[in-house]
Tab-separated table of N, CA and C in Angstrom:
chain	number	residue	atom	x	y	z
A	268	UNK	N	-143.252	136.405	-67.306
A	268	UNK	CA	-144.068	135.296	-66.855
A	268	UNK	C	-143.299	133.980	-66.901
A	269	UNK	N	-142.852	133.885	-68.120
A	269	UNK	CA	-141.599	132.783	-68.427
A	269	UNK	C	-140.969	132.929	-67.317
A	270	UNK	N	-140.101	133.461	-66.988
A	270	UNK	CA	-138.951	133.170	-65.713
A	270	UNK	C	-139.702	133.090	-64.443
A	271	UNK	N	-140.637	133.675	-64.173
A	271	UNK	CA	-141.640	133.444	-62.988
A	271	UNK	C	-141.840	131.748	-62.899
A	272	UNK	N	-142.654	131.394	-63.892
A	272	UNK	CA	-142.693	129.906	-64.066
A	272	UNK	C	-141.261	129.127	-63.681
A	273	UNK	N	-140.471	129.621	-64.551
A	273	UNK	CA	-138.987	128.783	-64.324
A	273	UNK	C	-138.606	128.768	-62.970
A	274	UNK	N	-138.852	130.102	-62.206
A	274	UNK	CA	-138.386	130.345	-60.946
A	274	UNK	C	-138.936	128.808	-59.849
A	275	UNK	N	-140.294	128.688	-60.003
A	275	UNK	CA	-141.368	128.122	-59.457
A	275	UNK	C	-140.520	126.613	-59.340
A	276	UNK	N	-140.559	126.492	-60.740
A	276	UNK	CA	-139.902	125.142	-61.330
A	276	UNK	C	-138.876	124.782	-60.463
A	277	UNK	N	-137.903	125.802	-60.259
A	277	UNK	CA	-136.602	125.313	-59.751
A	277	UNK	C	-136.685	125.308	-58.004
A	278	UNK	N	-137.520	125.865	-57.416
A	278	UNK	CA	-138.134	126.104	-56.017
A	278	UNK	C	-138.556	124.622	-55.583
A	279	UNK	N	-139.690	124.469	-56.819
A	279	UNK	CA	-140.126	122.794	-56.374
A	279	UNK	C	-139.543	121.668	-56.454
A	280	UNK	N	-138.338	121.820	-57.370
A	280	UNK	CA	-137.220	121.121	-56.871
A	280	UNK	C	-136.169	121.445	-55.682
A	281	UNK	N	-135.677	122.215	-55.427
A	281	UNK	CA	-134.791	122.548	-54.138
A	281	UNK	C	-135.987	121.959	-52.976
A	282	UNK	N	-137.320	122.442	-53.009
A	282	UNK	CA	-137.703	121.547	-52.209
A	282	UNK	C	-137.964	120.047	-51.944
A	283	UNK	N	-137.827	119.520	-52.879
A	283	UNK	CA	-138.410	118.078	-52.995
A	283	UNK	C	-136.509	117.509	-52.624
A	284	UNK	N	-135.831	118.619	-53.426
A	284	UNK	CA	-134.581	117.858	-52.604
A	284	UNK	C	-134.452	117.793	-51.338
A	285	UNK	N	-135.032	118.832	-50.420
A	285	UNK	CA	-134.645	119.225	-48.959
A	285	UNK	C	-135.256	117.953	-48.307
A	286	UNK	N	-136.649	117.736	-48.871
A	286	UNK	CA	-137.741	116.895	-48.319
A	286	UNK	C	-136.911	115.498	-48.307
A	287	UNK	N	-136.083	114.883	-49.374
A	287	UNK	CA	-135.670	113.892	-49.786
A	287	UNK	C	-134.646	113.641	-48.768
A	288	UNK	N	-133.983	114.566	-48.955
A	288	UNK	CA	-132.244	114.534	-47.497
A	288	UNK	C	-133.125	114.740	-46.278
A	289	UNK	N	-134.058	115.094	-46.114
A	289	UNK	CA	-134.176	114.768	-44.635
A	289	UNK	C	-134.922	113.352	-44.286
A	290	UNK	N	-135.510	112.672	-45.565
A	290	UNK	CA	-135.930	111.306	-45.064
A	290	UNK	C	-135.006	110.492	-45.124
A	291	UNK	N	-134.231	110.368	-46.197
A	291	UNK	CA	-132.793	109.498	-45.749
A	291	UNK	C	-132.259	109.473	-44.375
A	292	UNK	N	-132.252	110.962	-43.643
A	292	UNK	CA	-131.521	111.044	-42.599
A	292	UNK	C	-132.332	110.540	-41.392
A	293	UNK	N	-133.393	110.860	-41.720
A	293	UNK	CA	-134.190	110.408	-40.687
A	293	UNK	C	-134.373	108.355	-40.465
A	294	UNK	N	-134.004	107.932	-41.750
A	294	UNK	CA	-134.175	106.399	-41.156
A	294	UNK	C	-133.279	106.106	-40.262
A	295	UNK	N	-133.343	104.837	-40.167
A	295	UNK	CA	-132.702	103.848	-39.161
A	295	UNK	C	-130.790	104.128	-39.612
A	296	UNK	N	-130.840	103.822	-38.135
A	296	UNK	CA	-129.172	103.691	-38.468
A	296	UNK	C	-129.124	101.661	-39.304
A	297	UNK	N	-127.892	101.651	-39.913
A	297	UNK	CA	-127.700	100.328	-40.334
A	297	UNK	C	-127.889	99.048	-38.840
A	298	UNK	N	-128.374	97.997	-39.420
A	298	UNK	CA	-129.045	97.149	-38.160
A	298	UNK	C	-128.277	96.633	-38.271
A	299	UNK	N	-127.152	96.344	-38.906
A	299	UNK	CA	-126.002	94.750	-38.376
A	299	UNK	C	-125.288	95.616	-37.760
A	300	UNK	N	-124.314	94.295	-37.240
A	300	UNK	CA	-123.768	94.950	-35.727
A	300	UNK	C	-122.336	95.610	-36.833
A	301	UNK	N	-121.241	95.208	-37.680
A	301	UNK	CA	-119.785	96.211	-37.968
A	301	UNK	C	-120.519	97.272	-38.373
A	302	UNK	N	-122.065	97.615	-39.235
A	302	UNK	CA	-122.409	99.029	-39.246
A	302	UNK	C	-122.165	99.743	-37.433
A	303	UNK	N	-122.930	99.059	-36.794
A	303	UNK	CA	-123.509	100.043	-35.763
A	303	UNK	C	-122.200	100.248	-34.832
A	304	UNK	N	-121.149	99.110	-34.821
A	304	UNK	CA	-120.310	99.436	-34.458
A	304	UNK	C	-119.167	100.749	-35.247
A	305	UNK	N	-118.908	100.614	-36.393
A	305	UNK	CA	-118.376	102.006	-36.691
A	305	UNK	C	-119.570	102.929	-36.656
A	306	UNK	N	-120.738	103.128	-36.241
A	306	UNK	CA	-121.461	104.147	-36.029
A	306	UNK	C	-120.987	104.595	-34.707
A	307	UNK	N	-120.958	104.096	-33.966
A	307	UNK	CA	-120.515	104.080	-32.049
A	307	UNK	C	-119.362	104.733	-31.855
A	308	UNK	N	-118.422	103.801	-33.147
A	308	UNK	CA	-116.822	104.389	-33.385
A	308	UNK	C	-116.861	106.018	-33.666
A	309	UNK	N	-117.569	106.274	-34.826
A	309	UNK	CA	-117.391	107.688	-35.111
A	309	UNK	C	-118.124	108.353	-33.841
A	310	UNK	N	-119.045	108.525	-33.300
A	310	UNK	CA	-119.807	109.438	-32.121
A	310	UNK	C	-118.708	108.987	-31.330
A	311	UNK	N	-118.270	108.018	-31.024
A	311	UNK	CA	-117.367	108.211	-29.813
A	311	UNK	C	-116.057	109.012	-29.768
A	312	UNK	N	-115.662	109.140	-31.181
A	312	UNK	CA	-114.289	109.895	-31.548
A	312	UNK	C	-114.886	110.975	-31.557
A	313	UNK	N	-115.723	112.022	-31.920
A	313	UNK	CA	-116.890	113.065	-31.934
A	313	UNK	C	-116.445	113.681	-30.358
A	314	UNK	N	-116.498	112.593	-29.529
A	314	UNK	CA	-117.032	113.021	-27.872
A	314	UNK	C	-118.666	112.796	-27.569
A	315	UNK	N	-119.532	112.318	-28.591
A	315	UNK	CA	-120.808	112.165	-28.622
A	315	UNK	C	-120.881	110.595	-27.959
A	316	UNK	N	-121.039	110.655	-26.895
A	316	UNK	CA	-120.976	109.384	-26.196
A	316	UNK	C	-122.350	108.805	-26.071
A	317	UNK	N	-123.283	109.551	-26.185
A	317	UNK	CA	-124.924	109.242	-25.757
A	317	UNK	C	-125.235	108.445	-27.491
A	318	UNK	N	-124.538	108.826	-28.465
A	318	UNK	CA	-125.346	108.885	-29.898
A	318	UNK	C	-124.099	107.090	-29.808
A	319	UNK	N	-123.066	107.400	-29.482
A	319	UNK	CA	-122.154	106.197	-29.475
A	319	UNK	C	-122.811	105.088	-28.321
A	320	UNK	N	-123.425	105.357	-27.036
A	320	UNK	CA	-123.850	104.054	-26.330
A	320	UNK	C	-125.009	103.433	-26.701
A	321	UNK	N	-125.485	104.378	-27.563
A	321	UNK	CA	-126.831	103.833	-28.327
A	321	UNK	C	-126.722	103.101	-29.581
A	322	UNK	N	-125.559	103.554	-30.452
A	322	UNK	CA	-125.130	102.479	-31.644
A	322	UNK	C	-124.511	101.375	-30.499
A	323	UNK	N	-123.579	101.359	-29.833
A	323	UNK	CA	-123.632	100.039	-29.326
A	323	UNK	C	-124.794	99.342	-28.654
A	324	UNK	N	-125.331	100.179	-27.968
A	324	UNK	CA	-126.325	99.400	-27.355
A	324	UNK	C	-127.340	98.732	-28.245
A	325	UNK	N	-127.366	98.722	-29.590
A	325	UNK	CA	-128.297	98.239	-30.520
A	325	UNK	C	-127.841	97.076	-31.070
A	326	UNK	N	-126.105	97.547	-31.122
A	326	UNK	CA	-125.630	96.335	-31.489
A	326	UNK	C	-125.711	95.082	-30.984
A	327	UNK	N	-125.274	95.443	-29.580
A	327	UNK	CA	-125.354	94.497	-28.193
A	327	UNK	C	-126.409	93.853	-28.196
A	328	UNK	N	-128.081	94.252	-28.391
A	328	UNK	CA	-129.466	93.362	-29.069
A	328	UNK	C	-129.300	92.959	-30.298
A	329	UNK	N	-128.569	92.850	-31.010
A	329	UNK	CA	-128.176	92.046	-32.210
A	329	UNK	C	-127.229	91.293	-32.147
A	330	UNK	N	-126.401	91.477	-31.577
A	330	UNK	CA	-125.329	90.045	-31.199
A	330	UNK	C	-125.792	89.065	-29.722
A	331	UNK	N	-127.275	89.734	-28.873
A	331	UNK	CA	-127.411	88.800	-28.589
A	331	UNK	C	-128.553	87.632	-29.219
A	332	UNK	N	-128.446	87.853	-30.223
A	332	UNK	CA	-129.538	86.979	-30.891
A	332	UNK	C	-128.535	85.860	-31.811
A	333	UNK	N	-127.073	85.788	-31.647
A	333	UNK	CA	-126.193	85.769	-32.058
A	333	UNK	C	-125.850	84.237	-31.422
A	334	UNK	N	-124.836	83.193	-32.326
A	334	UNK	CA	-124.600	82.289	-31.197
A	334	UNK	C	-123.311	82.870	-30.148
A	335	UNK	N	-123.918	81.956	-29.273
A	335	UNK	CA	-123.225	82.182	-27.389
A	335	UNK	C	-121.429	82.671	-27.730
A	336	UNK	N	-121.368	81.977	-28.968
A	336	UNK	CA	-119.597	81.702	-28.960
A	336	UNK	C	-119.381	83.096	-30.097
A	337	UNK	N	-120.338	84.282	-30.375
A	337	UNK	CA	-119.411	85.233	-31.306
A	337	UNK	C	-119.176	85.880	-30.501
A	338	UNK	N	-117.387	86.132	-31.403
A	338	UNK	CA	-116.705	87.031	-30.292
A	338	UNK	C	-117.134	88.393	-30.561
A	339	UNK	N	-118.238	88.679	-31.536
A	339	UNK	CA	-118.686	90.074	-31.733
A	339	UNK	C	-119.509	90.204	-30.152
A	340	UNK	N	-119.705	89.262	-29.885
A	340	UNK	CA	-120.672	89.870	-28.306
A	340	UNK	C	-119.411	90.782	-27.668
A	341	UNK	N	-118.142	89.638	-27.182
A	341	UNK	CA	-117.084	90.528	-26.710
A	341	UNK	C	-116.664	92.210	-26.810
A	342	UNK	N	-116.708	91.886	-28.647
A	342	UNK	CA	-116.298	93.258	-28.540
A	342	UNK	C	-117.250	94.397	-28.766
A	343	UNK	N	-118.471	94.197	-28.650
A	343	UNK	CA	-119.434	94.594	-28.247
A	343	UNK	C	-119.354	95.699	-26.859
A	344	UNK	N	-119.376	94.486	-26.091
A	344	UNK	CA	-119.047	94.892	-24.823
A	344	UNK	C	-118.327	95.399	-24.238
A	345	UNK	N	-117.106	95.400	-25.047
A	345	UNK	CA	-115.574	96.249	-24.480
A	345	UNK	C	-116.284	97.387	-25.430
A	346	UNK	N	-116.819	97.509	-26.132
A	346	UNK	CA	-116.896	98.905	-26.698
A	346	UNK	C	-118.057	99.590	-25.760
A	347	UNK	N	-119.059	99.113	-25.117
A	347	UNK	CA	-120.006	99.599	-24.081
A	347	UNK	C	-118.827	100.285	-22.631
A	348	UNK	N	-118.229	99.333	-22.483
A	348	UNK	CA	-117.503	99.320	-21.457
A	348	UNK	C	-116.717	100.580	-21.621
A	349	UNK	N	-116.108	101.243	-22.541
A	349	UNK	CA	-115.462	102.285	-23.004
A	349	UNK	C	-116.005	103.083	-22.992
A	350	UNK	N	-117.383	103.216	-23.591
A	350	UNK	CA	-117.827	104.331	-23.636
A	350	UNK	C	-118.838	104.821	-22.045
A	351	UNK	N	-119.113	103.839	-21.632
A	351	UNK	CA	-119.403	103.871	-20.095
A	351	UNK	C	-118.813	105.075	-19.253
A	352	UNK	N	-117.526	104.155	-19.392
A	352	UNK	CA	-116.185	104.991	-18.812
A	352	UNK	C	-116.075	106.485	-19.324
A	353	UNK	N	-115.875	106.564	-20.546
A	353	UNK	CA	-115.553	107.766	-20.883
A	353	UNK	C	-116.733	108.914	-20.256
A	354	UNK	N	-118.070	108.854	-20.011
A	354	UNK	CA	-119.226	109.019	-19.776
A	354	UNK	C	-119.358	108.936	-18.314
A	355	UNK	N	-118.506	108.787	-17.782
A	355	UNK	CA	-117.883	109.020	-16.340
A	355	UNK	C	-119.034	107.868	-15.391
A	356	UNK	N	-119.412	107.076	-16.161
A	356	UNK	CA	-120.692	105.917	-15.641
A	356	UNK	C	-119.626	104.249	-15.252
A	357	UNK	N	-118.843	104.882	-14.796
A	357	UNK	CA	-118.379	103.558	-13.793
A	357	UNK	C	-118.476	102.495	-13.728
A	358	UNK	N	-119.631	102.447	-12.852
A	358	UNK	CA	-120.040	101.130	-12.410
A	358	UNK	C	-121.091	100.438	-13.877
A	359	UNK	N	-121.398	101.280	-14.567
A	359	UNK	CA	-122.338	100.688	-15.943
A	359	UNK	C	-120.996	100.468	-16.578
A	360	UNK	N	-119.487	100.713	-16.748
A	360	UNK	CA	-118.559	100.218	-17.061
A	360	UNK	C	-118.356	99.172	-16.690
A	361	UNK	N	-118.097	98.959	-15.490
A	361	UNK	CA	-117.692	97.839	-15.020
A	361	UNK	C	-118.578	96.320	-15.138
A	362	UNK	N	-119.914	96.824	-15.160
A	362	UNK	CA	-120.414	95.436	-15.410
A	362	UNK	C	-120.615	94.964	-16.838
A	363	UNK	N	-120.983	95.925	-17.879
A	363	UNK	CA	-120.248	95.851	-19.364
A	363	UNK	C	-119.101	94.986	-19.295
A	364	UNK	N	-118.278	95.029	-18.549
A	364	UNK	CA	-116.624	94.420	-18.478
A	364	UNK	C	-116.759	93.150	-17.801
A	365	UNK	N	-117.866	93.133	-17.022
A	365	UNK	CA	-117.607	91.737	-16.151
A	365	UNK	C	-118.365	90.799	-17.479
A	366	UNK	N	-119.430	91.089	-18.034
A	366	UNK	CA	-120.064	90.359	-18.672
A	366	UNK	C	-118.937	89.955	-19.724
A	367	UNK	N	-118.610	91.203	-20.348
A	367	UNK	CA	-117.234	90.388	-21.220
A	367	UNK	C	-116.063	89.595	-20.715
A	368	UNK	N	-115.550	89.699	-19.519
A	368	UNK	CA	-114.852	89.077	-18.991
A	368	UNK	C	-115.471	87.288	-19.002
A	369	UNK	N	-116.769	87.529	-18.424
A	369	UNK	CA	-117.767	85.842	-18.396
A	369	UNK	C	-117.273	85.537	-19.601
A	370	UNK	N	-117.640	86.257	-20.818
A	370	UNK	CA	-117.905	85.976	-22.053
A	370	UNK	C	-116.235	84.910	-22.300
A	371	UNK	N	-115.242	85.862	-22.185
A	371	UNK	CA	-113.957	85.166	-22.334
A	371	UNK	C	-113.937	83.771	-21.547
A	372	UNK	N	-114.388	83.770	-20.160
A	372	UNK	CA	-114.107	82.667	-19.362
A	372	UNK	C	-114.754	81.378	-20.146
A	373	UNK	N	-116.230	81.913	-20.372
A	373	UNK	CA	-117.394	80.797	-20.945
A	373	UNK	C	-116.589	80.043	-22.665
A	374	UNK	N	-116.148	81.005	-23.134
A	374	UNK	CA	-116.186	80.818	-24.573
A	374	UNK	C	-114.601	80.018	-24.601
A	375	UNK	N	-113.995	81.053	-24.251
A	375	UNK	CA	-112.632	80.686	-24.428
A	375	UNK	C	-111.760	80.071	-23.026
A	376	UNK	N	-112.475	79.902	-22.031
A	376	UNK	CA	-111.771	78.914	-20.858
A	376	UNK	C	-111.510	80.314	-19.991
A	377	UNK	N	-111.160	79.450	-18.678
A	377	UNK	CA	-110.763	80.182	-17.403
A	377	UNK	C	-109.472	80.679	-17.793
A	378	UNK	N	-108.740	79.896	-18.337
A	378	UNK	CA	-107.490	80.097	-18.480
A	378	UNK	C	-106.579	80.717	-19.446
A	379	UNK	N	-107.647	81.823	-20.034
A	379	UNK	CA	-107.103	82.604	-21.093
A	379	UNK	C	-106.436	83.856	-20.390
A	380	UNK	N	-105.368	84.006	-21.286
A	380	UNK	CA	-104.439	84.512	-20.693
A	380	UNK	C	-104.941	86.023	-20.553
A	381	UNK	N	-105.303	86.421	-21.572
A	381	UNK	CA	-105.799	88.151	-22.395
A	381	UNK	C	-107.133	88.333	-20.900
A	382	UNK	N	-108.020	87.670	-20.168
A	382	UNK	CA	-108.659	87.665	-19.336
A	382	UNK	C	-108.008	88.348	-18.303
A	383	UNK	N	-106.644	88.041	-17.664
A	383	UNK	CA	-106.101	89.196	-16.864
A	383	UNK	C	-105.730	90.833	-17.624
A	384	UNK	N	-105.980	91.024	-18.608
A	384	UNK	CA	-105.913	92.366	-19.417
A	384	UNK	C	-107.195	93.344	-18.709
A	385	UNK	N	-108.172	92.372	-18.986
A	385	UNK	CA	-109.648	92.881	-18.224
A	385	UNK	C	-109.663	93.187	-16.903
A	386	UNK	N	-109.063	92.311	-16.454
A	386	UNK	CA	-109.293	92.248	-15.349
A	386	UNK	C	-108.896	93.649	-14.428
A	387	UNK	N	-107.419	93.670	-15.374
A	387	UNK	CA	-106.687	94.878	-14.824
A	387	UNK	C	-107.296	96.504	-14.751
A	388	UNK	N	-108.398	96.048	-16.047
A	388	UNK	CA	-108.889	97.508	-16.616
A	388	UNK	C	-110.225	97.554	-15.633
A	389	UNK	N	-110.576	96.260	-14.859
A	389	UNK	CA	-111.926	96.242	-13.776
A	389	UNK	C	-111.426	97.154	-12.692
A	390	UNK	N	-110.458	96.561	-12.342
A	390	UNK	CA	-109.407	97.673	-11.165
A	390	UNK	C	-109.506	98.982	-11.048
A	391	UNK	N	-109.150	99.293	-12.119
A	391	UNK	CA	-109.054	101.236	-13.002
A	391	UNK	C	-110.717	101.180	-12.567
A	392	UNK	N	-111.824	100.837	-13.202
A	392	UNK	CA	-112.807	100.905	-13.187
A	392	UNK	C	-113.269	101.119	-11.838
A	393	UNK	N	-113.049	100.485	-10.997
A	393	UNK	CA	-113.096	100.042	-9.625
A	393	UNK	C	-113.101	101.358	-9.230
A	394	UNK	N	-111.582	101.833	-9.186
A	394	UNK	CA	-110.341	103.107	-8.229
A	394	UNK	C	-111.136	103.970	-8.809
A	395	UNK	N	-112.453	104.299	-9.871
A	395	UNK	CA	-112.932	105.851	-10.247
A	395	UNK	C	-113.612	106.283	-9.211
């Protein structure tokens, strides 16, 4: 009867653990944007591009609540823009890229140099 009981005992714990790891897992991913961005990072190294445009894309509503001038919007957006691409979505690349491209012009002048870098990678974007 003793070990019956004990058995019980140790059951209702393995369950209350199972119950426990699956509510952790089940919350929210982290809401600031360097969490959600290495969240995006890892699914995107994965090949999980849907679980990665969605950590960015969360981020991207959190840096725009952000002032006009963080360059986290930027790299925000080059990270949308990537995973776009990789996701064989093109043209949702490319305008990811134009917006960051604005972003450089607005923030940091017409005349930044790193702006033809983008530009080059709009091209590629373009030729898919």
């Amino acid at each position: 009867m003793r070990l019956l009981v004990r058995f019980a005992e140790i059951l209702g714990w393995v369950f209350l653990a199972a119950f426990w790891t699956h509510v952790v897992a089940a919350q929210d991913p982290p809401a600031d944007i360097p969490a959600l961005l290495q969240a995006g990072n890892t699914s995107y190294m994965r090949g999980d591009y849907e679980a990665a445009r969605a950590a960015f894309s969360k981020a991207w509503e959190l840096a725009q609540e952000t002032p006009k001038d963080n360059p986290q919007r930027y790299e925000v957006l080059k990270r949308l823009t990537s995973v776009r691409a990789a996701a064989g979505e093109f043209a949702d690349a490319d305008n990811y890229l134009q917006m960051a491209v604005n972003w450089r012009e607005t923030v940091q002048g017409q005349n930044e140099p790193k702006i033809a870098d983008d530009l080059l990678v709009s091209v590629g974007l373009c030729a898919e």
